[in-house]
mmCIF file of C-alpha atoms in Angstrom:
data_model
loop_
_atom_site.group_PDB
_atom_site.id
_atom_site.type_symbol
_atom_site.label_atom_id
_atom_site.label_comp_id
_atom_site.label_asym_id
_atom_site.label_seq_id
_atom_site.Cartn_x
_atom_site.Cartn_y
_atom_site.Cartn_z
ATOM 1 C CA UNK A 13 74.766 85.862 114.172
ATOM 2 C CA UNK A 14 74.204 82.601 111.600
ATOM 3 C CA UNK A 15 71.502 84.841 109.700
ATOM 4 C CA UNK A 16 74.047 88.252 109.349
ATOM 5 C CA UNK A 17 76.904 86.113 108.154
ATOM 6 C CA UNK A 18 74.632 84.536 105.631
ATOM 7 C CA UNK A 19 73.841 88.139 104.578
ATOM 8 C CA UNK A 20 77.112 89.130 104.280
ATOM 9 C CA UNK A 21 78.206 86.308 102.477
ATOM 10 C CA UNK A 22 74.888 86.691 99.978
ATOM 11 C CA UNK A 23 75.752 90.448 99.713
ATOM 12 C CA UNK A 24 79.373 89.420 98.318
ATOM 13 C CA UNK A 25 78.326 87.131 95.801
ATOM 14 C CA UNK A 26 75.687 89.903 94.538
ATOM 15 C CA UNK A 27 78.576 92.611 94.711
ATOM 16 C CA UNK A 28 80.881 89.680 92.432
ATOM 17 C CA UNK A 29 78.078 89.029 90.198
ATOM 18 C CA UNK A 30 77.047 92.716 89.724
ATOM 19 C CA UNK A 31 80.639 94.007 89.460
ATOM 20 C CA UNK A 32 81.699 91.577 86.635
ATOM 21 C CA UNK A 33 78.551 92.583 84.599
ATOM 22 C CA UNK A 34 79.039 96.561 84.964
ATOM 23 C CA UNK A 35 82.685 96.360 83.908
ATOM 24 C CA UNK A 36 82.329 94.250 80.950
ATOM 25 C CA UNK A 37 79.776 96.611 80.068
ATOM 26 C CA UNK A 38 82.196 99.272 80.583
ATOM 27 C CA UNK A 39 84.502 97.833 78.296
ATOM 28 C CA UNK A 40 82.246 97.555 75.361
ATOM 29 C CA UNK A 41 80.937 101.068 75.772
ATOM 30 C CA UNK A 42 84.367 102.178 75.307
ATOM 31 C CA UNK A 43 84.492 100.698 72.695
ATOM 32 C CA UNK A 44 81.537 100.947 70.667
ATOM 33 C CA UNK A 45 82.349 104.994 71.370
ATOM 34 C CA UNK A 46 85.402 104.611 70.873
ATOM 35 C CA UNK A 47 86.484 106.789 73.951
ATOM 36 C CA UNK A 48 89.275 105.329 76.581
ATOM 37 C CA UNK A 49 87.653 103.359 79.293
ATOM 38 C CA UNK A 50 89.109 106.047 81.725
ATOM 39 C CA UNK A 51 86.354 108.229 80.527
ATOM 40 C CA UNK A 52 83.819 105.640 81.194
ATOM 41 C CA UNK A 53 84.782 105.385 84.410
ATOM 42 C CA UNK A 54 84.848 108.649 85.119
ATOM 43 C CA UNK A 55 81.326 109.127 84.218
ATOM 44 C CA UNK A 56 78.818 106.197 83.916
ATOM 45 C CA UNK A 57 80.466 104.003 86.402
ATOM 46 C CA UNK A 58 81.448 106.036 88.947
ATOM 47 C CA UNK A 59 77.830 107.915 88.628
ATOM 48 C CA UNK A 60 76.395 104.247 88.625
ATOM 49 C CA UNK A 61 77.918 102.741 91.495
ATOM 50 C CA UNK A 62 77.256 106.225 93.434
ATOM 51 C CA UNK A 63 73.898 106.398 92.540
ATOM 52 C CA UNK A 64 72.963 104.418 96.058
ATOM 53 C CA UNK A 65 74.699 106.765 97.981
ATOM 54 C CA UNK A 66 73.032 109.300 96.646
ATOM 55 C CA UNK A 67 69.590 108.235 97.240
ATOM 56 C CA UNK A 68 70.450 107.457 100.632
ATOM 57 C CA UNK A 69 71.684 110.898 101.178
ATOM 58 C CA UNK A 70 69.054 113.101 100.054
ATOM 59 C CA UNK A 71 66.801 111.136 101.973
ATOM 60 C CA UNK A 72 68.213 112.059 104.838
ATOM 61 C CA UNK A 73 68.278 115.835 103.772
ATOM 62 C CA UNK A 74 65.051 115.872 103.162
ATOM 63 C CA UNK A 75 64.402 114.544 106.683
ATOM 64 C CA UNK A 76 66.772 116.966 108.164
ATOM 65 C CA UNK A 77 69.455 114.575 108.996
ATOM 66 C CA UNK A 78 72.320 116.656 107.210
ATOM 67 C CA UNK A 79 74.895 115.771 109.234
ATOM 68 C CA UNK A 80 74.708 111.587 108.289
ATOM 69 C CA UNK A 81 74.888 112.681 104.724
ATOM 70 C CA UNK A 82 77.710 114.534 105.770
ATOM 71 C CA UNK A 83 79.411 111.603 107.470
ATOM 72 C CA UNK A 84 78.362 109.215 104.426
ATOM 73 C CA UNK A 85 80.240 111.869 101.993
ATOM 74 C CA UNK A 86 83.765 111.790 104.049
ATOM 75 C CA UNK A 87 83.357 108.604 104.993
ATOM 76 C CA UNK A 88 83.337 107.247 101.102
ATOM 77 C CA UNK A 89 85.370 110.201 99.667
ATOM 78 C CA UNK A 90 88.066 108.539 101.983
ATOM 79 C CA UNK A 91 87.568 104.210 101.374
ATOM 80 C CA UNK A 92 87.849 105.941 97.846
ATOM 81 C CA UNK A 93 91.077 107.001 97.756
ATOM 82 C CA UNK A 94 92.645 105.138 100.624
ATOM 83 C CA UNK A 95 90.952 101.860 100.249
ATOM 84 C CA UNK A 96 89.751 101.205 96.610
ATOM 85 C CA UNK A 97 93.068 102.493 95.320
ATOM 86 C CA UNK A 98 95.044 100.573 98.198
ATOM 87 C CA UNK A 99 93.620 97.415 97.238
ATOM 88 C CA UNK A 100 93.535 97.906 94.061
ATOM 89 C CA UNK A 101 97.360 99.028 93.246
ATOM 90 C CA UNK A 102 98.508 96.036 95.798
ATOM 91 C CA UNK A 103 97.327 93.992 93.180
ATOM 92 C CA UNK A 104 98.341 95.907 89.949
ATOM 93 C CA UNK A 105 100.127 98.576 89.698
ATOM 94 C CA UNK A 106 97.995 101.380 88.629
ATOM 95 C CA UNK A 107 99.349 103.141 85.707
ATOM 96 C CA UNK A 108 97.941 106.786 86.076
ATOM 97 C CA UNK A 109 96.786 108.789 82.399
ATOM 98 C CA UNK A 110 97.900 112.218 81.393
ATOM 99 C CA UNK A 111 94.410 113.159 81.556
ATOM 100 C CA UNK A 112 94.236 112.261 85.329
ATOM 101 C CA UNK A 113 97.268 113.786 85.972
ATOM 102 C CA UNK A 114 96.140 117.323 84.460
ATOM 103 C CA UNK A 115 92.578 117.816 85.407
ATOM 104 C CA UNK A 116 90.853 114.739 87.839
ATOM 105 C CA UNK A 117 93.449 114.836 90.126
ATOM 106 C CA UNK A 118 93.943 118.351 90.711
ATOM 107 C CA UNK A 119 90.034 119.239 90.380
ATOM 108 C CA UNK A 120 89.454 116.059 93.421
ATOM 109 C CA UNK A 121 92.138 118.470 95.450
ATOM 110 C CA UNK A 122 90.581 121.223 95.288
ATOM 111 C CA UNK A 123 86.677 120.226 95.497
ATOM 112 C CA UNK A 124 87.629 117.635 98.717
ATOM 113 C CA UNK A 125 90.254 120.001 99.951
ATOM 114 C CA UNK A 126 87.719 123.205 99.825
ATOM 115 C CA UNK A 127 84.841 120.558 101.277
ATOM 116 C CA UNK A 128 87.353 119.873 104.613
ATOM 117 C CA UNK A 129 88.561 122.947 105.037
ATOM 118 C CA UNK A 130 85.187 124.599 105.342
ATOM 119 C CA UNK A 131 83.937 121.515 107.714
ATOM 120 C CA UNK A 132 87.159 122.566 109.749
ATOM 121 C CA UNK A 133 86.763 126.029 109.864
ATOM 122 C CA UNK A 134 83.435 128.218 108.711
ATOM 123 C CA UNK A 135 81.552 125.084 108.219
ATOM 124 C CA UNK A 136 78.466 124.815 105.692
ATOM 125 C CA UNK A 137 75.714 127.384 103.756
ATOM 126 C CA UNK A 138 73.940 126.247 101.170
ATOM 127 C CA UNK A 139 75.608 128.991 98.444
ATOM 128 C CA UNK A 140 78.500 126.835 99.217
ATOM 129 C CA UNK A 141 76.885 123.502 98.492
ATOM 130 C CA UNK A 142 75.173 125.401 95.180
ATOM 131 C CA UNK A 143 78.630 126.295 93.902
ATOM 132 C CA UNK A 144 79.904 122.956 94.366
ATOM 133 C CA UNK A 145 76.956 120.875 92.886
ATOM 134 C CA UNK A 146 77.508 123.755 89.493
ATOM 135 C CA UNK A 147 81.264 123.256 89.487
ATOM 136 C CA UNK A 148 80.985 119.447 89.283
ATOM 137 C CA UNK A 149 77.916 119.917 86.566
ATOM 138 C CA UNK A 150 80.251 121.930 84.367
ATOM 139 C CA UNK A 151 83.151 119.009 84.810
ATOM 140 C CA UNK A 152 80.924 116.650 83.719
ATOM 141 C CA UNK A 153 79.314 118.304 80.765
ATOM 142 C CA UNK A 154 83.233 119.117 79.225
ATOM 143 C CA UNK A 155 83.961 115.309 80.133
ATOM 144 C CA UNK A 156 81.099 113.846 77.867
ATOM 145 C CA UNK A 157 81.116 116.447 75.418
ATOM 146 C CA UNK A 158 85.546 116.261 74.995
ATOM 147 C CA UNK A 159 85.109 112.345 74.814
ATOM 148 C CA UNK A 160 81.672 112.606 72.228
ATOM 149 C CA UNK A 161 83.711 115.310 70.213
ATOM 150 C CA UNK A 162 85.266 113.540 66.530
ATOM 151 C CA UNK A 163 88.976 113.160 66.842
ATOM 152 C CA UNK A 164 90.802 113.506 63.280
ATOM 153 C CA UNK A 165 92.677 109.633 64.230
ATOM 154 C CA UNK A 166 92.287 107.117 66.652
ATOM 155 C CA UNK A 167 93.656 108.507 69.950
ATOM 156 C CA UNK A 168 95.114 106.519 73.179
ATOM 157 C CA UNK A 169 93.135 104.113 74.503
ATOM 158 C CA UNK A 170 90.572 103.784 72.545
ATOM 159 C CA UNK A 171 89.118 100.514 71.405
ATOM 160 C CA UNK A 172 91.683 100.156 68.793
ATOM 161 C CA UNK A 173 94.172 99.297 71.261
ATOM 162 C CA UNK A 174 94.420 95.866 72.623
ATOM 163 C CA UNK A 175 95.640 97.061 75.762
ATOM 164 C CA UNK A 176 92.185 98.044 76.524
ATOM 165 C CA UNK A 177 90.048 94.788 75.480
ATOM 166 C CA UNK A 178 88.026 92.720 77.689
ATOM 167 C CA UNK A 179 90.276 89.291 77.852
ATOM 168 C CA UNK A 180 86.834 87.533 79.438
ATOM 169 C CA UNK A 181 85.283 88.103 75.978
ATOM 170 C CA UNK A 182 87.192 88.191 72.685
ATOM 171 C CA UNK A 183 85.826 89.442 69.746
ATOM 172 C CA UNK A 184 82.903 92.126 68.945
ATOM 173 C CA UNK A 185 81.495 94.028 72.011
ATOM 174 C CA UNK A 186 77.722 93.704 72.926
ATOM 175 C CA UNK A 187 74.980 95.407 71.934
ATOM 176 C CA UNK A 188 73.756 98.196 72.684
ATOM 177 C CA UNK A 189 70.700 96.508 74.070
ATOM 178 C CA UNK A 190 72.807 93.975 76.173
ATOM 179 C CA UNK A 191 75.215 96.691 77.298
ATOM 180 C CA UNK A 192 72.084 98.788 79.142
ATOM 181 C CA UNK A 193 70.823 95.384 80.194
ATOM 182 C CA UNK A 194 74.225 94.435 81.861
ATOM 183 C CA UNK A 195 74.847 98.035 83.047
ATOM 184 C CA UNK A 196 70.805 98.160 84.524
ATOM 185 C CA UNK A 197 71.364 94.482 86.207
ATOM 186 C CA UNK A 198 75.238 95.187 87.240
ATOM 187 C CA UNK A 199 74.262 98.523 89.202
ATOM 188 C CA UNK A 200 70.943 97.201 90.494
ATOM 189 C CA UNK A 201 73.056 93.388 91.760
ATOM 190 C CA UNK A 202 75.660 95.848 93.299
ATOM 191 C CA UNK A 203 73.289 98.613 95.180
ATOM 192 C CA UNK A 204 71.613 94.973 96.613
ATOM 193 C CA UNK A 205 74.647 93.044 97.324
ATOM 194 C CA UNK A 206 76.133 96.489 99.167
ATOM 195 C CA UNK A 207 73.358 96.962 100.891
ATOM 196 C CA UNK A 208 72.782 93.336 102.556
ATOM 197 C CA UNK A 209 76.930 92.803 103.004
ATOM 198 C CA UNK A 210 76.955 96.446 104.912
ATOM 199 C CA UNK A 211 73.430 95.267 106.888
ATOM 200 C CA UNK A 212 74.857 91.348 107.484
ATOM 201 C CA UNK A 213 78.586 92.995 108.403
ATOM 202 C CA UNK A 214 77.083 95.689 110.761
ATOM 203 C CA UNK A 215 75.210 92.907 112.607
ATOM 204 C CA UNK A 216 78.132 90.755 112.688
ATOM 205 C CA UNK A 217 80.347 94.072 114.773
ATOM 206 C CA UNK A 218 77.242 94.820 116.844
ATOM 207 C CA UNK A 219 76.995 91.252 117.756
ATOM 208 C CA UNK A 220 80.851 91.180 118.799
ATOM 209 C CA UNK A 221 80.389 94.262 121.032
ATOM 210 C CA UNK A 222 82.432 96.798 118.654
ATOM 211 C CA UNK A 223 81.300 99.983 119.638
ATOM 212 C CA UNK A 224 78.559 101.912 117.432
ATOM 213 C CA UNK A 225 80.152 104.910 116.797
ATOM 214 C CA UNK A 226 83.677 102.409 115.953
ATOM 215 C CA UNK A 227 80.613 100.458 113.545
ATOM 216 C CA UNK A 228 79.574 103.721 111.660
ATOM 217 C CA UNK A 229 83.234 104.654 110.975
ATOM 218 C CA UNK A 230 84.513 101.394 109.521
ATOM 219 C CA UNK A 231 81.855 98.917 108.087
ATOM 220 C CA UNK A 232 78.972 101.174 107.370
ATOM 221 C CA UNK A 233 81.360 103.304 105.186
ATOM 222 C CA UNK A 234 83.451 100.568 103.507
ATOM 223 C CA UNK A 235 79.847 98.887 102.937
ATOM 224 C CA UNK A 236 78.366 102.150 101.040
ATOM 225 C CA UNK A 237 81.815 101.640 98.999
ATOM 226 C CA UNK A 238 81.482 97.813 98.156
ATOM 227 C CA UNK A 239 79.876 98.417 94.961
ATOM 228 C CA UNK A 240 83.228 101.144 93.961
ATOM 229 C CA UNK A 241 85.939 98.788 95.273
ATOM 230 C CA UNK A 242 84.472 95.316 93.683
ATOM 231 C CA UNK A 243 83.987 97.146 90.438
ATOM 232 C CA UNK A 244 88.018 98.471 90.855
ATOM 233 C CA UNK A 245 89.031 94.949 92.043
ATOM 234 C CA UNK A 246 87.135 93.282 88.951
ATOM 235 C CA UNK A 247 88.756 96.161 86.479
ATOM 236 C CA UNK A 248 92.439 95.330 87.570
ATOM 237 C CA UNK A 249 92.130 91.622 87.331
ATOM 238 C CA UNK A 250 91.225 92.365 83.767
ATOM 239 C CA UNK A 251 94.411 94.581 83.339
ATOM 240 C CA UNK A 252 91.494 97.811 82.849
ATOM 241 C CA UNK A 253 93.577 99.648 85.376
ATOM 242 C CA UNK A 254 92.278 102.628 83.910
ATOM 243 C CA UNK A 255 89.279 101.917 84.647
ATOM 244 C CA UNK A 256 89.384 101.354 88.221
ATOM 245 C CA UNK A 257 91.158 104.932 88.702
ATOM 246 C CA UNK A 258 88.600 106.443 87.007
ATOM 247 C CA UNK A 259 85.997 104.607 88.915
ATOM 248 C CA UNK A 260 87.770 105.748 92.532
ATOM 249 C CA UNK A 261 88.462 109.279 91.665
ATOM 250 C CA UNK A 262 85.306 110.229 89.789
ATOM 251 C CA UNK A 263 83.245 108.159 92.497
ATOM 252 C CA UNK A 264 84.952 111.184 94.990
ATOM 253 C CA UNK A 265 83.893 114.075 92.846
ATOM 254 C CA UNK A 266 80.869 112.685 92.515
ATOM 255 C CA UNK A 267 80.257 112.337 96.476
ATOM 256 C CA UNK A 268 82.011 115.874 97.018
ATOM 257 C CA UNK A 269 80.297 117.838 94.154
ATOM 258 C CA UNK A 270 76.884 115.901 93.188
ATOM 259 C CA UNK A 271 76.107 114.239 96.549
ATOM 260 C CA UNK A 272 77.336 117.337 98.799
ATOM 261 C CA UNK A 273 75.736 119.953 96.203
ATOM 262 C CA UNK A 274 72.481 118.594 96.336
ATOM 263 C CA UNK A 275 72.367 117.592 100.063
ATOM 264 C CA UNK A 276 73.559 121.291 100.906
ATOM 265 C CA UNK A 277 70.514 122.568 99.306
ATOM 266 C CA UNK A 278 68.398 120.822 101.159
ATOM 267 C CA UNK A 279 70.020 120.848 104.600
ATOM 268 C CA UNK A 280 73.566 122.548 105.003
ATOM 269 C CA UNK A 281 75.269 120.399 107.207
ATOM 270 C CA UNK A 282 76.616 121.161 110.910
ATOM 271 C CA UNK A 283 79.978 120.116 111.805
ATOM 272 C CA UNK A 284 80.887 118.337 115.580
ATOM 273 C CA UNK A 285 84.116 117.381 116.816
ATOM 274 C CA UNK A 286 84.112 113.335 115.515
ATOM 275 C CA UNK A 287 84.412 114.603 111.950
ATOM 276 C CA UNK A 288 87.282 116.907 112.745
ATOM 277 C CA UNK A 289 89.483 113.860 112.054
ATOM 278 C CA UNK A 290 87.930 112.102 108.898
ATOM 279 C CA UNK A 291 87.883 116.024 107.393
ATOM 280 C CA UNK A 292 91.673 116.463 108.352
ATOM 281 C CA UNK A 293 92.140 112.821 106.543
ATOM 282 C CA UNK A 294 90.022 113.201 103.997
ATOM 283 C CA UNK A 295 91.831 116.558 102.873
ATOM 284 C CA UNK A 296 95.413 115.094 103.533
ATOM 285 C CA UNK A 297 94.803 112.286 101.308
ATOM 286 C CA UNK A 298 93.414 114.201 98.241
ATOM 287 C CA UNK A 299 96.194 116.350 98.160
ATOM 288 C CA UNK A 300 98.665 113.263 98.527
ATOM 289 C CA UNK A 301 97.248 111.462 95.322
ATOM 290 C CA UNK A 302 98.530 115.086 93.702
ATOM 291 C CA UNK A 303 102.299 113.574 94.014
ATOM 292 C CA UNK A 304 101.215 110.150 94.343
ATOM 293 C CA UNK A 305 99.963 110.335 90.752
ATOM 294 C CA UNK A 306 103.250 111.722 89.413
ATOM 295 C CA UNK A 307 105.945 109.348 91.070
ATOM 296 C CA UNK A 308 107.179 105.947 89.957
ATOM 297 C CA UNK A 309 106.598 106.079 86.222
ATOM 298 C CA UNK A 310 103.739 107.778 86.600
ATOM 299 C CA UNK A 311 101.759 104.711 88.349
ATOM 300 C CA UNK A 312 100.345 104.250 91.483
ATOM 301 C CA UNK A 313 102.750 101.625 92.990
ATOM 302 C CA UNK A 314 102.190 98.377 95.147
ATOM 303 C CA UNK A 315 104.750 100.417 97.889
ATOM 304 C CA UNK A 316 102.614 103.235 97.462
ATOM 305 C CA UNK A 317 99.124 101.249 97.733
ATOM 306 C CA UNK A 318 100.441 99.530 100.531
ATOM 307 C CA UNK A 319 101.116 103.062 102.002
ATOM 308 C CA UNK A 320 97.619 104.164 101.489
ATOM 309 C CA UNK A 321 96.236 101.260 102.868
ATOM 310 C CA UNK A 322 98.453 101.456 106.121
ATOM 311 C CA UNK A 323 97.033 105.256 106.773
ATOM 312 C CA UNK A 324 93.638 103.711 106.364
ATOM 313 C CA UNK A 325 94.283 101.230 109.362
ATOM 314 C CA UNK A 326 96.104 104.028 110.814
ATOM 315 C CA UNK A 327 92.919 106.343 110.399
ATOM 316 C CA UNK A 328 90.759 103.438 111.757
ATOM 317 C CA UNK A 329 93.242 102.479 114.932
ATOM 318 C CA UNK A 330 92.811 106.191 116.028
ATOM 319 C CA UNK A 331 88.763 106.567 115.641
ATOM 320 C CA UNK A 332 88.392 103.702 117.630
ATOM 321 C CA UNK A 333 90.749 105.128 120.431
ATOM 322 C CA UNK A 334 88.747 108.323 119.867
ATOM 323 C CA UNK A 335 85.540 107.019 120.184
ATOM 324 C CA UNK A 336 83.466 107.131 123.393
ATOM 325 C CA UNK A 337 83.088 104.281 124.775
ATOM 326 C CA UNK A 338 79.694 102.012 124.247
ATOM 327 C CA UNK A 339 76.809 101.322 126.656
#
């Protein structure tokens, strides 16, 4: 038990360490582009701090072991939006963009809301996965492209505006040199750090007789999330609320489209009954950030993280009653 907790506690520092580096270099992207942070996040972060998941995942494809993928995806699609944003609007208030409100939110919806209903009902061919893994290339390619494209002034939230500075580091941003080193050493600190807190915390329930299947529901999907929720945590401290939406939501198309896409190729997952309830979740939850995003100034409040963060421990208090019972 002495040697988990120390692996925990090691993975947390990492996931600090590695968090603090990836925003900051974040930040300065934004601003040496001169595109909003939201954007960032949207893209290179949320890619970045997915890009363990997705290794883990087509592994397991390839190997035939569709349905863990599976689990992974819904699993971190809903610590995403439950958890991440939770935590993250308890302690800020997260003001939600125009952008988000038009196309992010509605397209995480629809690709989550499709990805349920079909694990609910018809369940999974690989046409389906194809279509999804090509709908979430074309968002991506319009997102870099819109943000790359000349604007005739400086637009909202660029660098420009001091609402969207680093206030660790005043004055000029990195280099470009520094920035790939601290994104390279931030993601790399972060897939470590998540990987030995999820390993020292699973080790820790086992240890205390939780249940495995109650183990694979809670920590072993929070852990794949560490590196998403530290990096949101570390964004709102710095008032780069922005950020850490972009980070959440983009980190959910990027498990539903990208992940899902390419694991469907390989191995089209089959569906059993203890997913019905993290699909039903999963679904209910993307279509609540749809009015979530719209009420109270347009901001994902504290009431309204504390909300999400209630149905999470609601979601958990009912696996574990769920679950069949352990050896």
């Amino acid at each position: 038990m002495t040697g988990q907790l120390f692996l925990f506690l090691a993975g947390l520092a990492l996931l600090l360490v590695g968090g603090r580096a990836l925003v900051s270099a974040s930040v300065d992207t934004a601003t040496r582009l001169k595109v909003s942070p939201l954007v960032v996040g949207l893209t290179l972060v949320a890619w970045g701090t997915s890009a363990p998941e997705l290794a883990l995942n087509v592994v397991s494809a390839v190997k035939g072991r569709g349905d863990l993928a599976l689990g992974n995806v819904v699993g971190a699609s809903i610590c995403n939006m439950a958890l991440v944003l939770g935590m993250c609007a308890l302690i800020r208030p997260l003001v939600v963009q125009e952008r988000l409100i038009r196309v992010e939110i509605w397209l995480n919806a629809a690709i989550v809301g499709v990805l349920s209903l079909l694990g609910l009902t018809a369940g999974f061919q690989a046409w389906q996965a194809s279509v999804m893994l090509g709908v979430f290339g074309a968002y991506s390619a319009w997102t870099v492209m819109a943000a790359l494209r000349p604007a005739a002034g400086p637009s909202p939230g660029v660098a420009e505006d001091p609402a969207f500075t680093d206030p660790a580091h005043a004055g000029a941003p990195m280099g470009w040199a520094m920035i790939a080193a601290c994104f390279v050493g931030g993601l790399a600190l972060l897939s470590l750090g998540g990987s030995l807190a999820s390993d020292g915390a699973s080790g820790i329930a086992i240890g205390l007789g939780i249940r495995p299947a109650v183990v694979g529901v809670t920590v072993v999907s929070v852990g794949t999330t560490l590196p998403e929720m530290v990096t949101g945590i570390m964004a709102v401290r710095k008032g780069q609320t922005d950020l850490a939406m972009g980070n959440a939501i983009g980190s959910c198309l990027f498990n539903a489209g990208a992940i899902f896409g390419i694991v469907g190729l390989f191995t089209p997952p089959s569906v059993d009954g203890s997913l019905s309830l993290p699909l039903a979740y999963m679904g209910v939850l993307a279509m609540a950030l749809v009015p979530i995003s719209r009420t109270a100034g347009k901001t994902v409040s504290r009431v309204e993280g504390a909300i999400l963060l209630a149905s999470y421990l609601g979601f958990l208090a009912t696996s574990v009653l769920l679950s069949e019972p352990g050896p």
